mmCIF file with all atom_site columns, C-alpha atoms in Angstrom:
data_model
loop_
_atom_site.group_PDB
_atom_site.id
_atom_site.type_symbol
_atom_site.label_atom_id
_atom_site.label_alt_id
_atom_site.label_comp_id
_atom_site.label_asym_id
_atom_site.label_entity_id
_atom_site.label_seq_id
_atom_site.pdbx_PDB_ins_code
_atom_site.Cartn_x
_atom_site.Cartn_y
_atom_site.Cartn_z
_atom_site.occupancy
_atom_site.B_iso_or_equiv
_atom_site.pdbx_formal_charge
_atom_site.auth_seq_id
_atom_site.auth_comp_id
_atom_site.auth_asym_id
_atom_site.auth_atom_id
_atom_site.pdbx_PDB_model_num
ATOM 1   C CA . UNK K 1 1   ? 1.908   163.743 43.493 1.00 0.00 ? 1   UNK K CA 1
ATOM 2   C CA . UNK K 1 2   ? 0.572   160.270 44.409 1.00 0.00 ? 2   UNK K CA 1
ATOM 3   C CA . UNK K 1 3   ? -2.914  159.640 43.422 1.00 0.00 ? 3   UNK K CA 1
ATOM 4   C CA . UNK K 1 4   ? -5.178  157.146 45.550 1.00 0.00 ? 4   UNK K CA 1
ATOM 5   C CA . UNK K 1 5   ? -8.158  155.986 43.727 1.00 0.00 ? 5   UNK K CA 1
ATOM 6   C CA . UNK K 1 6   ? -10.805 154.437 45.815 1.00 0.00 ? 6   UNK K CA 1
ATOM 7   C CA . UNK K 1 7   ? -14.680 153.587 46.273 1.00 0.00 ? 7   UNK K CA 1
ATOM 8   C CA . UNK K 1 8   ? -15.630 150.931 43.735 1.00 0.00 ? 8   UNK K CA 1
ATOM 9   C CA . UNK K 1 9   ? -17.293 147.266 43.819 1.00 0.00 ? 9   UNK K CA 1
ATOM 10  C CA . UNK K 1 10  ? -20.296 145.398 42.980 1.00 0.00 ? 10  UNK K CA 1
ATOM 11  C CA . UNK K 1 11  ? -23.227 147.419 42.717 1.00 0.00 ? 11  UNK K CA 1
ATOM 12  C CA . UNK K 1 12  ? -26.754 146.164 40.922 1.00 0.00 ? 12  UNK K CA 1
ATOM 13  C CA . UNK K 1 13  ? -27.601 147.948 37.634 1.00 0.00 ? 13  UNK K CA 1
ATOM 14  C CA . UNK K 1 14  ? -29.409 151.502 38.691 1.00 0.00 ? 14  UNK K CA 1
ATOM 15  C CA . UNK K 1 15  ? -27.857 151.470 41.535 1.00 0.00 ? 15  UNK K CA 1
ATOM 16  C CA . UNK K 1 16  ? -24.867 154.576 43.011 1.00 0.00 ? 16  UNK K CA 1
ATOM 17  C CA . UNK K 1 17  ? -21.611 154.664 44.061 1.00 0.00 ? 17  UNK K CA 1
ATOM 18  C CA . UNK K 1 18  ? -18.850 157.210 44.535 1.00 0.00 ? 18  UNK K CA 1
ATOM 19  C CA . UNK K 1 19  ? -15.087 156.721 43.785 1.00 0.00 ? 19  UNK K CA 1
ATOM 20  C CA . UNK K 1 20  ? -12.613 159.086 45.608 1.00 0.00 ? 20  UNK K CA 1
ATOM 21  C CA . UNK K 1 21  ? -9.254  159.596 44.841 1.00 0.00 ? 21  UNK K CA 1
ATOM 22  C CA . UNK K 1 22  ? -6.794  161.148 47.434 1.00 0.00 ? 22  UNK K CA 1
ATOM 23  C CA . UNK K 1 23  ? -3.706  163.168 46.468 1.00 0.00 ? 23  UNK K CA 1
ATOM 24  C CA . UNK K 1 24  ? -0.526  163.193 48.560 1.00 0.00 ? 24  UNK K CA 1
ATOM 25  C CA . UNK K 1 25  ? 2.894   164.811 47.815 1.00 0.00 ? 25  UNK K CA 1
ATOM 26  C CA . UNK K 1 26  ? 2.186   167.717 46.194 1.00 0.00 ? 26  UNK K CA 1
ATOM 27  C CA . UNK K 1 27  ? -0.616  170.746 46.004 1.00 0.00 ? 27  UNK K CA 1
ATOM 28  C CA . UNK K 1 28  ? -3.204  169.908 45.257 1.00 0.00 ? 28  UNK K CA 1
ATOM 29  C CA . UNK K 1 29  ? -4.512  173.018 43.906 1.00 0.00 ? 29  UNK K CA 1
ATOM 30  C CA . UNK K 1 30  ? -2.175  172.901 40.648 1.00 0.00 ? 30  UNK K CA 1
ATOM 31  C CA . UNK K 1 31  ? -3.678  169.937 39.408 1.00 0.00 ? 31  UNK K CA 1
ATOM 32  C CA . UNK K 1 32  ? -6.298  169.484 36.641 1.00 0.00 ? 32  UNK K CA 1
ATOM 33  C CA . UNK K 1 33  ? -8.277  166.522 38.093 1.00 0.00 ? 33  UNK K CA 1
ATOM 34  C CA . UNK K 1 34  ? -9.766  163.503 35.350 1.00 0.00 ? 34  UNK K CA 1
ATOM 35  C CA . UNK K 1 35  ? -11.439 160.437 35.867 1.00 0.00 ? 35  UNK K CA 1
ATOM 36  C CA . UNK K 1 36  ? -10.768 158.154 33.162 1.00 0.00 ? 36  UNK K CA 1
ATOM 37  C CA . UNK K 1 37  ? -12.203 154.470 33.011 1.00 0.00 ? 37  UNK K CA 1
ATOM 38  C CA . UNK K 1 38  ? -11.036 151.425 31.399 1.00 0.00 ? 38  UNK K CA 1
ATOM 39  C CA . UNK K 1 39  ? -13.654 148.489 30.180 1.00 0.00 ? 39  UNK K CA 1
ATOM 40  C CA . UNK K 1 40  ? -12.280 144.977 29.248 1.00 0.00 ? 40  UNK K CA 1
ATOM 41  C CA . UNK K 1 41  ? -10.745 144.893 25.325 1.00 0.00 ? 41  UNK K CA 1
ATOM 42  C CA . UNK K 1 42  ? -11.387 148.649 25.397 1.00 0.00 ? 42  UNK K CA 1
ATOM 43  C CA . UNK K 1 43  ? -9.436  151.672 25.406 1.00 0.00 ? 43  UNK K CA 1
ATOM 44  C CA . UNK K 1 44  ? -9.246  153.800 28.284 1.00 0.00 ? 44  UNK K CA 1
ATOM 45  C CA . UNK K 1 45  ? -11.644 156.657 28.037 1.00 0.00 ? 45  UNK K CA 1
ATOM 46  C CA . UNK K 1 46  ? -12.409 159.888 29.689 1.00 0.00 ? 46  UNK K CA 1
ATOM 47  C CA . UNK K 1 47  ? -14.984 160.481 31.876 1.00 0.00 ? 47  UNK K CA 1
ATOM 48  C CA . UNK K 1 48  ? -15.291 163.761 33.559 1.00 0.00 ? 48  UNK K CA 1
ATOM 49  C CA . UNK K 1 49  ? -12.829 166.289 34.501 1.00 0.00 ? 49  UNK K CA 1
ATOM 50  C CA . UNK K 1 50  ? -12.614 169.194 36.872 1.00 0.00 ? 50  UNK K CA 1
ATOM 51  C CA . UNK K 1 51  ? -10.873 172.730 37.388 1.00 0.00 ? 51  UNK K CA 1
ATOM 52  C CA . UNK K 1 52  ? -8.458  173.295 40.016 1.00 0.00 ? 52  UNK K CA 1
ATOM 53  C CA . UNK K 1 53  ? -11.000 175.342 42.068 1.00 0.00 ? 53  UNK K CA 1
ATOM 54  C CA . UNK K 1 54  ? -13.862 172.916 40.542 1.00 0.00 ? 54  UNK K CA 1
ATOM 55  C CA . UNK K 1 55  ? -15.752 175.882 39.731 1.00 0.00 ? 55  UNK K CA 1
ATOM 56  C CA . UNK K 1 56  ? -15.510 174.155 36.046 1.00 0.00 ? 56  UNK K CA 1
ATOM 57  C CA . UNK K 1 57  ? -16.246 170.050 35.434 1.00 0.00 ? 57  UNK K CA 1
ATOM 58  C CA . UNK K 1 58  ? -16.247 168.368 32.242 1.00 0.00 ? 58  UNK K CA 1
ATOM 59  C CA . UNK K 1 59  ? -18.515 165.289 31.566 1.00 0.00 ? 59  UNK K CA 1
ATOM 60  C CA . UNK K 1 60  ? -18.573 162.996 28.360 1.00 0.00 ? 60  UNK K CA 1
ATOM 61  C CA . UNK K 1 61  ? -22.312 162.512 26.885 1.00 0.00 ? 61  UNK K CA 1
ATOM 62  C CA . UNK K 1 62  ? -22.588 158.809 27.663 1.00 0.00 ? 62  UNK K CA 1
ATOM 63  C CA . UNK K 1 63  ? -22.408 159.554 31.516 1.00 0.00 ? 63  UNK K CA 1
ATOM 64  C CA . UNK K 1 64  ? -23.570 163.292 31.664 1.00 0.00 ? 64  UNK K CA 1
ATOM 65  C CA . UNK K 1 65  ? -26.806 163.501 33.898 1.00 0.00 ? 65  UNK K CA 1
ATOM 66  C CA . UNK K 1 66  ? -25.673 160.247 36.082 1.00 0.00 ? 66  UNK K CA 1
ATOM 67  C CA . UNK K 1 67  ? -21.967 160.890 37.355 1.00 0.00 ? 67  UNK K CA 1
ATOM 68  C CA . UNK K 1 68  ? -20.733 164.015 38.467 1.00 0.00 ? 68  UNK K CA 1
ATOM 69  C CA . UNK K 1 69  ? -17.031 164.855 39.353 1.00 0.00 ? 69  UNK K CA 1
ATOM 70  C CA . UNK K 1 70  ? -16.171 167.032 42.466 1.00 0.00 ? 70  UNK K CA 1
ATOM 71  C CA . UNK K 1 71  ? -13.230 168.095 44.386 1.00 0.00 ? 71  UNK K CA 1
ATOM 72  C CA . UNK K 1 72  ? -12.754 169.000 47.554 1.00 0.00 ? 72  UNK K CA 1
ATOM 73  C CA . UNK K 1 73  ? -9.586  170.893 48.574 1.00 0.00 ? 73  UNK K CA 1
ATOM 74  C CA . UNK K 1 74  ? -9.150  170.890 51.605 1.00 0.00 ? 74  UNK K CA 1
ATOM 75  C CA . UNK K 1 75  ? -9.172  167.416 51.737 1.00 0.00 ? 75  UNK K CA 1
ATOM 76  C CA . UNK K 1 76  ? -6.845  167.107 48.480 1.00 0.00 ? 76  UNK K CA 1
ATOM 77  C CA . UNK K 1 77  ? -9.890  164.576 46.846 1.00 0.00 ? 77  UNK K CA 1
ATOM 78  C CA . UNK K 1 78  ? -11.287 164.712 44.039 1.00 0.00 ? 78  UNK K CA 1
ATOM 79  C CA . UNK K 1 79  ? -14.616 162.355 43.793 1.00 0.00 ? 79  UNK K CA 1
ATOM 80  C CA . UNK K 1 80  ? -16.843 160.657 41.013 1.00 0.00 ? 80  UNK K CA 1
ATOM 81  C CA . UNK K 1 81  ? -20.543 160.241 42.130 1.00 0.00 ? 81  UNK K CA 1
ATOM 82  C CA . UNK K 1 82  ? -21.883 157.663 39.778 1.00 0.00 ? 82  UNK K CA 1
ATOM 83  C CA . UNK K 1 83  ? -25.806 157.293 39.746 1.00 0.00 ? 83  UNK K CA 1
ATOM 84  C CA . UNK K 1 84  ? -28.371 155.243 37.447 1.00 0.00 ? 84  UNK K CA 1
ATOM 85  C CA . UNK K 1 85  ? -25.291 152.785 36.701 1.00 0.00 ? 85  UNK K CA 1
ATOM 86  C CA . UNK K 1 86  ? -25.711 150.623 34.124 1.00 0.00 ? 86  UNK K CA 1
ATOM 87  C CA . UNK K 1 87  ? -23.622 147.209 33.106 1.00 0.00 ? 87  UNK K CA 1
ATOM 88  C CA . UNK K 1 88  ? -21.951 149.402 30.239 1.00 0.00 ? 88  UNK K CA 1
ATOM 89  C CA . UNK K 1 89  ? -20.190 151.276 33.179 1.00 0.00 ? 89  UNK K CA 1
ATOM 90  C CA . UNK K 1 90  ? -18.263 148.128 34.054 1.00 0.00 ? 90  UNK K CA 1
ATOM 91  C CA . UNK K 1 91  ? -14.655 149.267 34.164 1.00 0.00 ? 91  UNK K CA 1
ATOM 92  C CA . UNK K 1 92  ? -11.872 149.842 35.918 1.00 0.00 ? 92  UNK K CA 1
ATOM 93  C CA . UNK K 1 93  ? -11.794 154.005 36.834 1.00 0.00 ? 93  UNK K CA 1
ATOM 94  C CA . UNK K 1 94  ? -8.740  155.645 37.143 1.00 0.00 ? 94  UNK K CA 1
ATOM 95  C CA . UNK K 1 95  ? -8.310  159.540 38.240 1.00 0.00 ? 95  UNK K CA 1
ATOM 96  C CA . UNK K 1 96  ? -5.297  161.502 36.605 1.00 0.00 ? 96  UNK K CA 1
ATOM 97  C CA . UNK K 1 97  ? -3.730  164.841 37.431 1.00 0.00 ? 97  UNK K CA 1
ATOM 98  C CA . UNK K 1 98  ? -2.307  167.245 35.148 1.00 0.00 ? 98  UNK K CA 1
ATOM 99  C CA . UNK K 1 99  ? -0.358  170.673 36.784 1.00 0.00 ? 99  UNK K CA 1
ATOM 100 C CA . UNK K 1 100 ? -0.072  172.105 32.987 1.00 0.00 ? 100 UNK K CA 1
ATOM 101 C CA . UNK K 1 101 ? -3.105  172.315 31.151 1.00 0.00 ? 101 UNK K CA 1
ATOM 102 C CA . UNK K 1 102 ? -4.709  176.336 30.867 1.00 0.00 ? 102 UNK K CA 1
ATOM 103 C CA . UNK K 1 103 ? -7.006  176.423 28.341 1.00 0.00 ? 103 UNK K CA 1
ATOM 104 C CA . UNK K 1 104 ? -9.568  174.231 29.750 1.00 0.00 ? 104 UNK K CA 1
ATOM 105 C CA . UNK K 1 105 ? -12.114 172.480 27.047 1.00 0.00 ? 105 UNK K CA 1
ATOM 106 C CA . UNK K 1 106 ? -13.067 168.692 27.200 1.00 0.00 ? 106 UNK K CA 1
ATOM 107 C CA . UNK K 1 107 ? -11.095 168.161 24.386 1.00 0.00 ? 107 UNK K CA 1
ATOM 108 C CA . UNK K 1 108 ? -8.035  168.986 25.748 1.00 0.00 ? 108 UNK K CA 1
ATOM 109 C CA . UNK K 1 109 ? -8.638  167.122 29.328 1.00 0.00 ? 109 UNK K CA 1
ATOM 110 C CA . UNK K 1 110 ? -9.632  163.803 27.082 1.00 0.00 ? 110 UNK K CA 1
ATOM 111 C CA . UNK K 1 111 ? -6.351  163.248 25.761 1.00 0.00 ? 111 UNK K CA 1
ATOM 112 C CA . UNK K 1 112 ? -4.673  160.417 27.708 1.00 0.00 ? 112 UNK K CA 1
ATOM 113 C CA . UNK K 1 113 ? -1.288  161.588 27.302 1.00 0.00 ? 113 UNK K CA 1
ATOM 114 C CA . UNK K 1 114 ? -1.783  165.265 28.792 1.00 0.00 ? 114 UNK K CA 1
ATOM 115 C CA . UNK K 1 115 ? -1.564  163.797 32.221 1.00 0.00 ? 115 UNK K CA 1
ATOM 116 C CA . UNK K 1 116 ? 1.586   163.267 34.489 1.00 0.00 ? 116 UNK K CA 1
ATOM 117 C CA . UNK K 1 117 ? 0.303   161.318 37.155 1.00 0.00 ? 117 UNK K CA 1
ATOM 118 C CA . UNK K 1 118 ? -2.502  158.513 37.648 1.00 0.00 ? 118 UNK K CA 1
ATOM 119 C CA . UNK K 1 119 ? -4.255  156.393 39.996 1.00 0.00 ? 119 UNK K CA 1
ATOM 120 C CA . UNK K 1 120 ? -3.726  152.599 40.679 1.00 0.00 ? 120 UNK K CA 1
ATOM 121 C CA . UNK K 1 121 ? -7.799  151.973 39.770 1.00 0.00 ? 121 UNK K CA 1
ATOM 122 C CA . UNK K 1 122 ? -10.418 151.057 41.427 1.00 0.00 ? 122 UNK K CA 1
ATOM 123 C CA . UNK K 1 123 ? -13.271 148.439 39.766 1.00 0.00 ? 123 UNK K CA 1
ATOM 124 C CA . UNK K 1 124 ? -16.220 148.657 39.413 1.00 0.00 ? 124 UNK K CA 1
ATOM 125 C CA . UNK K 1 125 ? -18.604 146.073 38.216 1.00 0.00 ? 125 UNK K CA 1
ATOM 126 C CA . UNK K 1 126 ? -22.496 146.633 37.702 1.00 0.00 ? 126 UNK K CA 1
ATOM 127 C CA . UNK K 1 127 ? -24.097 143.800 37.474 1.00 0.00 ? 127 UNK K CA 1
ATOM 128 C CA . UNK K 1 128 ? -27.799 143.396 34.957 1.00 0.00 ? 128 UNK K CA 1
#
């Protein structure tokens, strides 16, 4: 599957945006959705994650209550809405798909290494 990531820029601190990321190739519905982000001199990090029927999402503490990850499957996307954003969120966000992973717990969807396919990025850069 080929993974699209779109959506990001420039945005002023508490200000929104939403990254999509567009799946081609493949179904959609056997893939495990992340979004992972990567800051400058950091590691890459998980961010949220989502079921394949998104009836189950995933969100690590430092962004729970301002992003939240959706899919939408009939439009093979899978989308990060990003509110209150703060400088800290400066990155560059990637989505990943995995077709494997069955017993879902944010543990298992953090690990970098579960996932087959990724994203090209997209930045985005919140400015203070």
């Amino acid at each position: 599957v080929q993974l699209q990531a779109s959506g990001g820029g420039l945005v002023q601190a508490g200000g929104s945006l939403r990254l999509s990321c567009a799946a081609s190739g493949g179904t959609f519905t056997n893939y495990v959705m992340s979004w992972f982000r990567q800051a400058p001199g950091k590691e890459r990090e998980f961010v949220a994650g989502i079921s394949r029927t998104g009836s189950r999402t995933y969100h690590e503490d430092s962004v729970k209550g301002r992003f939240t990850i959706s899919r939408d499957n009939a439009k093979n996307t899978v989308y990060l809405q990003m509110h209150s954003l703060k400088p800290e969120d400066t990155a560059v966000y990637y989505c990943a798909a995995d077709p494997t992973l069955t017993g879902l717990s944010i543990a298992a969807m953090r690990k970098n290494d579960l996932y087959d396919y990724w994203g090209q990025g997209t930045l985005v850069t919140v400015s203070s």
